[in-house]
Coordinates of C-alpha atoms in Angstrom, one line a residue:
X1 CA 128.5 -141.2 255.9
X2 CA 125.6 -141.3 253.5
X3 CA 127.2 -141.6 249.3
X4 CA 124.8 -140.4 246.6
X5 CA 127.5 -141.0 244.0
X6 CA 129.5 -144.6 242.8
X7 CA 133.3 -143.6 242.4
X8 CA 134.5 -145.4 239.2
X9 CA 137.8 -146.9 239.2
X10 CA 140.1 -146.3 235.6
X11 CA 142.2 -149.3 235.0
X12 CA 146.0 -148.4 234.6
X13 CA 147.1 -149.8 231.4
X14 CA 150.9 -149.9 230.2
X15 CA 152.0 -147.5 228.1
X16 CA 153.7 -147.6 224.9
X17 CA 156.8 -146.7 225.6
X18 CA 156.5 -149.3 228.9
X19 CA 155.6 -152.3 226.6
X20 CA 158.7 -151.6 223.8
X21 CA 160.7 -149.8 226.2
X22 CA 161.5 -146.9 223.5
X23 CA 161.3 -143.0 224.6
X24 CA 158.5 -141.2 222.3
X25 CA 158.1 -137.9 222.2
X26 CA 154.7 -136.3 222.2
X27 CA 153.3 -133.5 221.0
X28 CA 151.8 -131.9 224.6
X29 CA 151.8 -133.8 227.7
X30 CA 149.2 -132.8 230.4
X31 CA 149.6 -133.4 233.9
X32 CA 146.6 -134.0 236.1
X33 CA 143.0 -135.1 235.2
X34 CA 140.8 -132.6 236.8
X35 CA 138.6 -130.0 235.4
X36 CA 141.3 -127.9 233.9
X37 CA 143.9 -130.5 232.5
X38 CA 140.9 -132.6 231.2
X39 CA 139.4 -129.0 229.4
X40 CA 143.2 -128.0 227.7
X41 CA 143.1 -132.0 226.7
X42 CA 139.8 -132.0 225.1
X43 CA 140.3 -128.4 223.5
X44 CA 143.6 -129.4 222.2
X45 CA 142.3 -132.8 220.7
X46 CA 139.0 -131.0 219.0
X47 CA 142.3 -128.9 217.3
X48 CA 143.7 -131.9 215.7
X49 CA 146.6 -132.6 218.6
X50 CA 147.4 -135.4 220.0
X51 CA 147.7 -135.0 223.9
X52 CA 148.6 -137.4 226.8
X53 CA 147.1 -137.0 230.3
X54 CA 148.9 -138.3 233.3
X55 CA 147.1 -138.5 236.6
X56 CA 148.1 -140.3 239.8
X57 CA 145.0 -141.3 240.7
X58 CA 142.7 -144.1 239.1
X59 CA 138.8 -142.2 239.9
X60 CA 137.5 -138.9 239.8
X61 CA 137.6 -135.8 242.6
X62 CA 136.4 -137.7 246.4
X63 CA 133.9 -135.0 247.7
X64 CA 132.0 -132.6 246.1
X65 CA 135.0 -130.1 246.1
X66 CA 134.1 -127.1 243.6
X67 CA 130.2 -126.9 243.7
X68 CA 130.2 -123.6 241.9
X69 CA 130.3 -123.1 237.8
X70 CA 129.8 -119.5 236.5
X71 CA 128.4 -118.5 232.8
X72 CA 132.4 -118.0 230.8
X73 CA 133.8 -121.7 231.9
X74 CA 130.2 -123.2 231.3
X75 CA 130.3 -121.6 227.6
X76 CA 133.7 -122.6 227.3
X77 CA 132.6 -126.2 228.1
X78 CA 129.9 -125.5 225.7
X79 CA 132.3 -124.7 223.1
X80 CA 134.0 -128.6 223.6
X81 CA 130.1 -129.8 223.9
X82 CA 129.8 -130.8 227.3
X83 CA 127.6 -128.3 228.7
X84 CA 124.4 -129.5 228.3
X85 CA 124.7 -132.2 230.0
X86 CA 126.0 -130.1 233.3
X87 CA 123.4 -127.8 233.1
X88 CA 120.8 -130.8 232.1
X89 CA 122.5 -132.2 235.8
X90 CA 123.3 -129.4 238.4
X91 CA 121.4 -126.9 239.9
X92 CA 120.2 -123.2 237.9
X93 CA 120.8 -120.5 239.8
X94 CA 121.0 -116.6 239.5
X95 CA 119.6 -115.5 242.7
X96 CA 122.0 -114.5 245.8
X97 CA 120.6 -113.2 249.5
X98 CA 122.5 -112.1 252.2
X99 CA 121.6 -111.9 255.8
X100 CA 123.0 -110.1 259.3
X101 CA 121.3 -112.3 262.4
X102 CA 118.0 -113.5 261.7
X103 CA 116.9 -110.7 258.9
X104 CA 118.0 -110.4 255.3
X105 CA 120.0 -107.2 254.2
X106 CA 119.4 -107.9 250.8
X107 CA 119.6 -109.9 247.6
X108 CA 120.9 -109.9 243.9
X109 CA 120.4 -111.0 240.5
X110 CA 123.5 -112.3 238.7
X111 CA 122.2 -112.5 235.2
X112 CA 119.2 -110.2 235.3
X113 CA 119.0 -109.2 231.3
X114 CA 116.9 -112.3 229.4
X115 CA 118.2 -113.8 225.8
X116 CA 121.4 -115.7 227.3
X117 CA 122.0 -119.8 226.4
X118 CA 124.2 -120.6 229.4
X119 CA 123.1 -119.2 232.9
X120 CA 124.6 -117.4 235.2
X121 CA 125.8 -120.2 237.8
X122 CA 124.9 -124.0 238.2
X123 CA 126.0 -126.2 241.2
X124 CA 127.2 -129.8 240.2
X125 CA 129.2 -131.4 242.6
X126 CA 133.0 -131.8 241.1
X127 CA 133.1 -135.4 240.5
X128 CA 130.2 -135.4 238.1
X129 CA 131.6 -132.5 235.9
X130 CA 134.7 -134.6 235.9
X131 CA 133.1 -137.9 234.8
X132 CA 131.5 -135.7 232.4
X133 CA 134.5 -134.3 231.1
X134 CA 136.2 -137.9 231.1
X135 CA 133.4 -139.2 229.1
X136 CA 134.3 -136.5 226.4
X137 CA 138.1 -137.1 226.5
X138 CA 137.5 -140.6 226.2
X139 CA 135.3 -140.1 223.0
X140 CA 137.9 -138.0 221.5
X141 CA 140.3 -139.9 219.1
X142 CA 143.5 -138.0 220.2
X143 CA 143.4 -137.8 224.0
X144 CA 145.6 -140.8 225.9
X145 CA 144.6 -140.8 229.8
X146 CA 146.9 -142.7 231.8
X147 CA 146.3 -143.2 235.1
X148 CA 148.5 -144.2 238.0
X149 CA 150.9 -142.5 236.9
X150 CA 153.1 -140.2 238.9
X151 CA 155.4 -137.4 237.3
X152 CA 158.8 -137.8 239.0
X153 CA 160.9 -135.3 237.4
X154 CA 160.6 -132.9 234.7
X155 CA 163.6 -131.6 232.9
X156 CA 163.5 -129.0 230.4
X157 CA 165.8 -129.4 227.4
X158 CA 166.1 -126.4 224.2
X159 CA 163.7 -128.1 222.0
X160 CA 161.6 -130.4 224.4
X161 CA 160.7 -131.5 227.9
X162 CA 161.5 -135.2 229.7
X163 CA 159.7 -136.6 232.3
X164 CA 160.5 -139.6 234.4
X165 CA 156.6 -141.4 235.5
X166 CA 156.0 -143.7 238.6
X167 CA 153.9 -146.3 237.9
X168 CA 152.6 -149.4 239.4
X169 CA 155.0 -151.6 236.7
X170 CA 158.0 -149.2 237.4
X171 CA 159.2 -146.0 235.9
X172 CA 159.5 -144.9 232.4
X173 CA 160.8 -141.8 230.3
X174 CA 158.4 -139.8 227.6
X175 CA 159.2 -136.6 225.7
X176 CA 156.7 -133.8 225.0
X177 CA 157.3 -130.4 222.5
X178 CA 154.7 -129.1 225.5
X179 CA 154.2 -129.5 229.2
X180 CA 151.4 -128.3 230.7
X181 CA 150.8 -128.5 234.4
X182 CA 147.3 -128.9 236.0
X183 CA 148.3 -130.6 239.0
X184 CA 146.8 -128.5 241.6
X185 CA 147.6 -125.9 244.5
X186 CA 150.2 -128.7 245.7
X187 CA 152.1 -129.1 241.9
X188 CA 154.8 -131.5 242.3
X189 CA 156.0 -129.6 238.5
X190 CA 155.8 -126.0 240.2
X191 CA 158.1 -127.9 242.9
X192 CA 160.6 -129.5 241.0
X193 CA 161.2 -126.7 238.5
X194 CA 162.0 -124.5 241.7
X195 CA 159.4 -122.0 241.6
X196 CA 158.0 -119.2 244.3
X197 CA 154.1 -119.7 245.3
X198 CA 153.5 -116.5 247.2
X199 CA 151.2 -115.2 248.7
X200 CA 148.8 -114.6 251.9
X201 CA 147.4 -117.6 254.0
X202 CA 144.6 -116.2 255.7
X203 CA 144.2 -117.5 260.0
X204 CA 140.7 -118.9 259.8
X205 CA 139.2 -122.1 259.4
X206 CA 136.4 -123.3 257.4
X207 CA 133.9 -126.6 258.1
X208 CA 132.6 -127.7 254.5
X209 CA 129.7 -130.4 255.2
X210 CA 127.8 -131.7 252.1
X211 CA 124.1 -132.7 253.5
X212 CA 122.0 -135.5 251.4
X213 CA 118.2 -134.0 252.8
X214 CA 115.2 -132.8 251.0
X215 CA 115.1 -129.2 252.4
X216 CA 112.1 -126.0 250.9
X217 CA 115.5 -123.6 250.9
X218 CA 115.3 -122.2 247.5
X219 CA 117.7 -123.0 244.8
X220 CA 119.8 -119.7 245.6
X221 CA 123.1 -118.8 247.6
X222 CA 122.3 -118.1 251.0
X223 CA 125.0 -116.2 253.0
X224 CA 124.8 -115.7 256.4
X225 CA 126.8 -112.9 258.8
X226 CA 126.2 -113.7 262.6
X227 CA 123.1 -116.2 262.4
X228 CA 121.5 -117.0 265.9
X229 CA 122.5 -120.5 264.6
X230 CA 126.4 -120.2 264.6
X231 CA 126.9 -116.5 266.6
X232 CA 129.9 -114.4 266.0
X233 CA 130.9 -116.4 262.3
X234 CA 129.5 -117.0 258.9
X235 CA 127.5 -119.7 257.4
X236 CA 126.6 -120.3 253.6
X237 CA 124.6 -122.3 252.0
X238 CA 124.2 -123.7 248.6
X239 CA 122.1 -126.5 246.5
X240 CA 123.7 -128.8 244.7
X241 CA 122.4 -132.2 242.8
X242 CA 121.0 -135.3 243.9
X243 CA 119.6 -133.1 247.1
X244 CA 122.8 -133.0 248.2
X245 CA 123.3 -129.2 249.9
X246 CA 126.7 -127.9 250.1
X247 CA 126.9 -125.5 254.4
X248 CA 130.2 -123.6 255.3
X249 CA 131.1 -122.8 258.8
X250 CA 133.2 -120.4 260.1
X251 CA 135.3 -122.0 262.7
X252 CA 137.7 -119.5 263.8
X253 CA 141.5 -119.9 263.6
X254 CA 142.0 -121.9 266.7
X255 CA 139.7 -124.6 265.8
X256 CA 141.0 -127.8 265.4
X257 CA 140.3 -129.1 261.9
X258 CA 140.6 -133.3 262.5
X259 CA 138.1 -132.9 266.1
X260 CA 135.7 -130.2 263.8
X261 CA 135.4 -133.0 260.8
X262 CA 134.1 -136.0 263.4
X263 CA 130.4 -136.2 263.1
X264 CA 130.1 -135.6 266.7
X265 CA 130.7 -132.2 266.6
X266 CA 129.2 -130.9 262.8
X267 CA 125.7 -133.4 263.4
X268 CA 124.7 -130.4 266.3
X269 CA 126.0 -127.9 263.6
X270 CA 124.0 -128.8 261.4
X271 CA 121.1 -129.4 264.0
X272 CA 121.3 -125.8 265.4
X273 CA 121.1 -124.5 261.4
X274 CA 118.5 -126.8 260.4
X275 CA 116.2 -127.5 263.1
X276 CA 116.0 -131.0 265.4
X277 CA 113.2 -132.4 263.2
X278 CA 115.4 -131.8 259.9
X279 CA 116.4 -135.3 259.4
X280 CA 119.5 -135.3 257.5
X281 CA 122.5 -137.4 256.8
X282 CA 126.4 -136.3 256.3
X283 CA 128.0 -137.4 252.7
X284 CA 131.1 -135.5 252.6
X285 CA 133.3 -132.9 255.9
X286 CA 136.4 -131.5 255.4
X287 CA 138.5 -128.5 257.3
X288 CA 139.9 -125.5 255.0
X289 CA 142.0 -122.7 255.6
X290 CA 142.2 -119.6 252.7
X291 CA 145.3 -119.8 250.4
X292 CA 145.6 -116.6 247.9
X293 CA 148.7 -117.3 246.4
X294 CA 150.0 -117.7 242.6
X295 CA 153.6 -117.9 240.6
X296 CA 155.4 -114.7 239.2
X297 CA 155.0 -116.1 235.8
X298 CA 153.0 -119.2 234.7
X299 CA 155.5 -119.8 231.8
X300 CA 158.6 -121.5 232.4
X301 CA 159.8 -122.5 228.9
X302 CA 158.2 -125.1 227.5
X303 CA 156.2 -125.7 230.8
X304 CA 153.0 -123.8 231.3
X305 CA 151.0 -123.8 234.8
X306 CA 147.3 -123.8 234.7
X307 CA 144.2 -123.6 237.4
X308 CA 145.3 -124.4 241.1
X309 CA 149.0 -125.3 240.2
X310 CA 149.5 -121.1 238.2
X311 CA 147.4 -119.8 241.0
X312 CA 145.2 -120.2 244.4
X313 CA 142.3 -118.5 246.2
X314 CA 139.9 -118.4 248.9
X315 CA 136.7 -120.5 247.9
X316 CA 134.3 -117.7 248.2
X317 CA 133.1 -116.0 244.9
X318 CA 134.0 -119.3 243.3
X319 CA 136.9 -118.2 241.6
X320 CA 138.7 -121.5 241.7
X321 CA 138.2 -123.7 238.8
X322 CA 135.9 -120.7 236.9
X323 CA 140.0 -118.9 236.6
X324 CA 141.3 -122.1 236.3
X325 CA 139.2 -122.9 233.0
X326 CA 140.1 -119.7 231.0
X327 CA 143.8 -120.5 231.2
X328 CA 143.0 -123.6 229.1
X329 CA 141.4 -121.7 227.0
X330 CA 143.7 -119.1 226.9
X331 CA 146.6 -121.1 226.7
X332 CA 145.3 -124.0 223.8
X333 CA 144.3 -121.9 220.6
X334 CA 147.6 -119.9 220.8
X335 CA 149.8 -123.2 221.3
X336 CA 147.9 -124.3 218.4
X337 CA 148.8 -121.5 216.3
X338 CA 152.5 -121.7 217.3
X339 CA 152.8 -125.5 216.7
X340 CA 151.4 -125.0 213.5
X341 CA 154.0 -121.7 212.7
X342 CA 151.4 -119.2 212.1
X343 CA 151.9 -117.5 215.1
X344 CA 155.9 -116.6 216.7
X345 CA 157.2 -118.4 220.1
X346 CA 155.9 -114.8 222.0
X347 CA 152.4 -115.7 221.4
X348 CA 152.5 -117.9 224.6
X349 CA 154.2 -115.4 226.3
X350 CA 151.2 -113.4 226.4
X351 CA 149.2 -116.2 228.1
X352 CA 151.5 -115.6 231.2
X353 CA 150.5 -111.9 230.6
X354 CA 147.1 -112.2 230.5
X355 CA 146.1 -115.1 232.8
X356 CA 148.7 -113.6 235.5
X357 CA 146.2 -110.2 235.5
X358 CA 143.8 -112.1 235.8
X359 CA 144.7 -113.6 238.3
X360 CA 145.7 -110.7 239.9
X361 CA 142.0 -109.4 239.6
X362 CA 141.3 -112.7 241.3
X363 CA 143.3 -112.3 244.1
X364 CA 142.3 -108.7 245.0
X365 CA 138.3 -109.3 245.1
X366 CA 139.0 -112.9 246.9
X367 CA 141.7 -111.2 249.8
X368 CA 138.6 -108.4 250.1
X369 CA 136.1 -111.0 250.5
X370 CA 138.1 -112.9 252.7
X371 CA 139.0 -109.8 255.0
X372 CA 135.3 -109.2 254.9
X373 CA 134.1 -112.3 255.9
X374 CA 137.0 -113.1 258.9
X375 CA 137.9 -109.6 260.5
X376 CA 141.1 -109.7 262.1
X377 CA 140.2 -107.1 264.4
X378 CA 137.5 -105.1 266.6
X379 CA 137.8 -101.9 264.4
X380 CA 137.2 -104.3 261.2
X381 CA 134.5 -106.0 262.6
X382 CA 133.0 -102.7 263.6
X383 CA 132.9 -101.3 260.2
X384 CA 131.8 -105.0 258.8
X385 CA 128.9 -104.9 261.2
X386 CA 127.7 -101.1 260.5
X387 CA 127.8 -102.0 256.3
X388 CA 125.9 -104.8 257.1
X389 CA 122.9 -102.9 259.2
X390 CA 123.4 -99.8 256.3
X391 CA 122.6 -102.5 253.4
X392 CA 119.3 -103.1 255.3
X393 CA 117.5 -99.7 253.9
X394 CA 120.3 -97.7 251.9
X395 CA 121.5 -99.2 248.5
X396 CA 124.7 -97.7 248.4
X397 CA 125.5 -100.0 251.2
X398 CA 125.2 -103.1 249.6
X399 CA 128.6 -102.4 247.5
X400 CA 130.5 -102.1 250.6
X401 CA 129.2 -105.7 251.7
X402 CA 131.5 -108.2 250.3
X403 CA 130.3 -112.1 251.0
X404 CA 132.2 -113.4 248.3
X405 CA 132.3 -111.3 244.8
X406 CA 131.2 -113.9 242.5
X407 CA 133.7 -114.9 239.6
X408 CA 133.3 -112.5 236.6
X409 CA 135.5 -113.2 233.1
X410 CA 138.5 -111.0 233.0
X411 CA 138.8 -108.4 230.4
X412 CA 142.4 -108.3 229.1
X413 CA 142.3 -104.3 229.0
X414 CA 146.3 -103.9 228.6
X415 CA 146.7 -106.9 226.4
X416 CA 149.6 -106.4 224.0
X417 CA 147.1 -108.6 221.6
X418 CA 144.4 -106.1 221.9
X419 CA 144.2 -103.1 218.2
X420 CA 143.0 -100.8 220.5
X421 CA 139.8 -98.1 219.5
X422 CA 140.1 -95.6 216.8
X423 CA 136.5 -95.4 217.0
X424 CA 134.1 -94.1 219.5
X425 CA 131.9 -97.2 220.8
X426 CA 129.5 -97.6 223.9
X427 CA 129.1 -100.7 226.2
X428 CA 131.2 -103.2 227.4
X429 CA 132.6 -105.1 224.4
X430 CA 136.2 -103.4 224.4
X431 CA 139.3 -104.7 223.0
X432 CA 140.0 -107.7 225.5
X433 CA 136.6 -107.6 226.6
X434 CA 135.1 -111.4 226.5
X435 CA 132.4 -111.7 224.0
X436 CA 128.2 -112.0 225.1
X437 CA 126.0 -114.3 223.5
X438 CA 123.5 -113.1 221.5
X439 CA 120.0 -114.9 220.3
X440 CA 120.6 -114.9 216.5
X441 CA 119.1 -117.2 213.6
X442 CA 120.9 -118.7 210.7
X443 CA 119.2 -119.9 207.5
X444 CA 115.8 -120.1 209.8
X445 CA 116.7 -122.0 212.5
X446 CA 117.1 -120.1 215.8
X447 CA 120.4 -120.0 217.4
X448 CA 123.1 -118.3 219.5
X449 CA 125.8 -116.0 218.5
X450 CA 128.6 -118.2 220.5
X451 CA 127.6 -121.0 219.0
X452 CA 128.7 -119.3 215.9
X453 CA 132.3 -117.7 216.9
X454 CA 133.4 -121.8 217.7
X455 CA 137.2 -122.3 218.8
X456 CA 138.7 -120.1 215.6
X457 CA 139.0 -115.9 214.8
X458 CA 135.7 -114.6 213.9
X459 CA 134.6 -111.4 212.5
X460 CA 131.2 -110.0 212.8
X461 CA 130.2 -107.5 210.2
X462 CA 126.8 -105.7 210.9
X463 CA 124.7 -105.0 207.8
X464 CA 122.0 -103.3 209.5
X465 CA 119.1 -104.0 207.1
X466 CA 121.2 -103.5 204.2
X467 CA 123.3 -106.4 202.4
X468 CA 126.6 -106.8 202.7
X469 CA 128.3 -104.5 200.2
X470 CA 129.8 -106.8 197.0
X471 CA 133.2 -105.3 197.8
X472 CA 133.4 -105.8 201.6
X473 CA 132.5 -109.5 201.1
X474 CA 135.2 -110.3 198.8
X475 CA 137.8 -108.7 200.6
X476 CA 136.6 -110.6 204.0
X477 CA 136.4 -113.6 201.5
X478 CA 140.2 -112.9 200.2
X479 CA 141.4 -112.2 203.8
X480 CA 139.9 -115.7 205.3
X481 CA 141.7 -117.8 203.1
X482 CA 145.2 -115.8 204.4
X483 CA 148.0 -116.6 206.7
X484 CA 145.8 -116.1 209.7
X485 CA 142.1 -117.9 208.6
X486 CA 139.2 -116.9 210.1
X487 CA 135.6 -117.4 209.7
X488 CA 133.4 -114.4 208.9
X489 CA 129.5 -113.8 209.6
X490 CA 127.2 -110.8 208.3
X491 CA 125.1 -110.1 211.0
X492 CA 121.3 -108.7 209.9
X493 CA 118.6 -107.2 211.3
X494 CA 116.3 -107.9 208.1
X495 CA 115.6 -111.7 206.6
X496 CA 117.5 -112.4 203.3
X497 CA 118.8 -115.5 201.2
X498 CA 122.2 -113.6 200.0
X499 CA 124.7 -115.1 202.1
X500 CA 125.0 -118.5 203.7
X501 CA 126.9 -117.2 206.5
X502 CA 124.3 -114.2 207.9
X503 CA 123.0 -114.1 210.9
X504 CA 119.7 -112.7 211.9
X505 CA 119.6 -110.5 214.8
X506 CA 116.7 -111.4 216.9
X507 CA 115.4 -108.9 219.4
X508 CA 118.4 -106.6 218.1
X509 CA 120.3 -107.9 221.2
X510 CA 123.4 -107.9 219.1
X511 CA 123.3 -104.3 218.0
X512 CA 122.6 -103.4 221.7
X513 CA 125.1 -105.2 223.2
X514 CA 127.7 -104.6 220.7
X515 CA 126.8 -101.0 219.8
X516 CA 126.8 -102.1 216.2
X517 CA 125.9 -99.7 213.4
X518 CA 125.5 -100.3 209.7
X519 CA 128.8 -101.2 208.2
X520 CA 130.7 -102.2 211.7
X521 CA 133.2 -104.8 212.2
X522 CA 133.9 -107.2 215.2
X523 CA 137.2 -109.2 215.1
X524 CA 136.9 -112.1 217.7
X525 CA 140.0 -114.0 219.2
X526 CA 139.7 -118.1 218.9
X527 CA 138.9 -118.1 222.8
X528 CA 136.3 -116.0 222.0
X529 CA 137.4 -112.4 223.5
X530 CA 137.2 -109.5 221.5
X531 CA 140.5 -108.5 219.6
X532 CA 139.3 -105.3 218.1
X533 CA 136.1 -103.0 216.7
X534 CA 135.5 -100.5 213.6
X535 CA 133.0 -98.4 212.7
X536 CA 133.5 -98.8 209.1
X537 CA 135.2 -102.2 207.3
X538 CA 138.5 -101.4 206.5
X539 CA 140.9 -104.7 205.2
X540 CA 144.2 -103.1 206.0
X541 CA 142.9 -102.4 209.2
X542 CA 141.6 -106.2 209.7
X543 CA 145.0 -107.6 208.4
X544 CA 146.9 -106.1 210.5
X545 CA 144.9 -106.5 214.0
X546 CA 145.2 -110.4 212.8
X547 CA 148.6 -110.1 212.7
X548 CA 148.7 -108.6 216.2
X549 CA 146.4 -111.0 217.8
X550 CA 148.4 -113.7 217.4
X551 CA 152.1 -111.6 218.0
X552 CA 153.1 -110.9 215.2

């Protein structure tokens, strides 16, 4: 096996509460160090709270693993500043084809309006988006990795949560006021608290080969139905850094996954794909079968389940650690607000509420995709097939071909946090809805509208080419500096010097997108999701769709 990547090795250094032998209780304890446990732990330190990481292991991810990152967890990284630097390092891409043999049906354009900051999708193998994450945990003042250290037992008391940890100088108690488990689609927490993982596991195998070649394949997703290279299955294929190229194969459900990983048999896989001459060499192969499972609820008390451990789907559409991201940032801001008793206990109840229907939505478009690709019988494949050689001339075709819906943000429609329209609006920035970026410009320098909303409640009022009525700034002024603070911005389509806090509207993509008229209001949840819209600024109305976005 070829490696394009040095795993580092994270010295395990005794604790605290190992070196003086006391119990100390934390504020939030996080279990597991991978891309969503090391998002809530950077989130939560940015907030001012101290959080401790436990992880078992001592390096990052070993293999590529998730390859896929889609635009809402890369602006969510972007929000803790660590974007850049995954963009700067993976692979841009926006640009999907799908083929049926040796001819392609057709292709698509995941982000085809211009005027966005963060792409549609990049591809960075997993272990650098980890290291990258680290890096950013380490820098932050409040964030206390461990590593080599294995939860033994949690157990919930009224007021706070104790856990026994394995290490390699012996065991040791800590408290937390907050659990939360990121320990994957194997949790030893979910375990030891007793709680159902249901769901479907679907009878077919999967090869996953990373390849370390220089290849002319374009950097695009590539999904194959029946290729003359690998007859009767499906094969995809994806760039990722460092020229390393991420190729599934279908194996079928009797496949043996330990005799399908030796290099034996996936070298003339690969061969058959690629071509004799294609010299190539094998980094990382591993055998998968499709999971979709989750948990009933992903609150247990003072325990909350995030990413793989809350729940688990197929890998295509790359809904994996682009669901398990949003919980995080779902979960942190309204754990902030209840730790710092602005917001009631229910808050967090509706994380479970709205992370579970998304991950509902999840499940659904990954079991379709998943039936799609691996037909379980000759009728299925019949229809497959016929979609497939439709898509080739008739467009209405192409919806009914399913290779993997790519992962799309969730829109909480029935959340309970939602103050639902009064007014008529157009487009798709309802109540739940998460917010678009927008090219805007602040005090002459050019910009982007996310930038602006940050990690707290935001309201957008649009001026138009007016300014901002005296009387609706002082009330937005007098209502920021309330029980529930928020941050407020006058959005502009006209150049002034009034207000510090306006926003120019460049190209009027924020009136478009956000079907804003003159005198408009946008309230905007701390995880950056719309909360609620008005056609005209009304303070009572604001007040109390503040006090219902955070339960009270």
């Amino acid at each position: 096996m070829h490696a394009t990547y040095a795993y580092p090795k994270f010295p395990y250094i005794p604790s605290e509460e190992q070196r003086t032998g006391t119990v100390k209780r934390h504020p939030v304890v996080v279990v597991g160090a991978g891309p969503v446990g090391l998002t809530a732990a950077i989130d939560l330190a940015q907030k001012g709270v101290p959080v401790v990481v436990l992880d078992e292991d001592d390096t990052v991810s070993i293999g590529s693993r998730a390859v896929c990152y889609a635009k809402r967890a890369l602006e969510v990284w972007d929000r803790l500043g660590t974007a850049q630097r995954m963009i700067d390092k993976g692979v841009v891409w926006k640009i999907g084809k799908v083929f049926h043999g040796d001819h392609q049906v057709y292709q698509f354009d995941l982000l085809p309006e211009p005027d966005h900051k963060i792409p549609a999708f990049i591809n960075l193998q997993q272990y650098y988006l980890e290291e990258y994450l680290l890096d950013a945990a380490r820098q932050a003042e409040r964030v206390d990795l461990r590593w080599k250290s294995r939860v033994l037992s949690v157990k919930p008391q009224d007021d706070h949560v104790v856990l026994q940890v394995e290490t390699p100088d012996g065991v040791y108690a800590l408290e937390a006021d907050w659990v939360i488990a990121c320990d994957g689609a194997k949790s030893s927490i979910r375990k030891m608290l007793g709680l159902d993982f249901v769901g479907q596991v679907f009878q077919d195998r999967f090869l996953i080969a990373d390849v370390v070649m220089k290849a002319d394949f374009p950097a695009e997703r590539w999904f194959w139905f029946d290729p003359p290279f690998h007859r009767k299955q499906s094969t995809l294929l994806h760039m990722q850094a460092d020229n390393v190229w991420r190729i599934d194969f279908q194996l079928g459900w009797d496949a043996d996954p330990e005799e399908e990983k030796k290099p034996e048999r996936v070298i003339p896989r690969l061969k058959a794909m690629l071509g004799e001459d294609t010299e190539f060499e094998l980094e990382w192969v591993s055998v998968y079968t499709f999971q979709c499972r989750r948990l009933e609820n992903f609150r247990a008390g003072r325990v909350f389940f995030a990413g793989d451990s809350a729940h688990q789907v197929s890998p295509f559409g790359a809904r994996g650690a682009n669901s398990g991201v949003p919980d995080a940032d779902n979960l942190v801001w309204k754990l902030k607000l209840v730790m710092d008793g602005v917001a009631p206990d229910s808050l967090l109840d509706s994380y479970s509420d709205e992370r579970v229907a998304a991950a509902k939505e999840n499940l659904l478009n990954s079991t379709r995709s998943t039936d799609f690709i691996t037909p379980k019988s000759a009728i299925s494949r019949t229809f497959r097939d016929a979609a497939l050689d439709l898509a080739n001339e008739h467009p209405f075709a192409r919806s009914l071909v399913n290779s993997g819906r790519l992962s799309t943000p969730t829109t909480y429609t029935d959340s309970p946090l939602n103050t639902r329209d009064t007014d008529v609006f157009a487009g798709k920035m309802v109540p739940g809805a998460p917010a678009t970026d927008a090219p805007v410009e602040a005090a002459g320098q050019p910009g982007w509208l996310m930038d602006r909303l940050g990690g707290g409640f935001v309201a957008l009022y649009y001026a138009g080419s007016d300014p901002v009525p005296a009387e609706v700034a002082e009330r937005l002024d007098a209502l920021a500096r309330g029980p529930i603070p928020f941050a407020w911005h006058a959005v502009t389509d006209r150049r002034r010097e009034a207000l510090a806090n306006e926003l120019l509207d460049v190209n009027g993509r924020f009136r478009e997108r956000y079907d804003a008229t003159p005198g408009s209001l946008h309230l905007i949840r701390p995880d950056q999701h719309v909360a609620g819209r008005w056609r005209n600024f009304d303070a009572d109305r604001l007040a109390a769709a503040l006090n219902r976005a955070v339960g009270r």
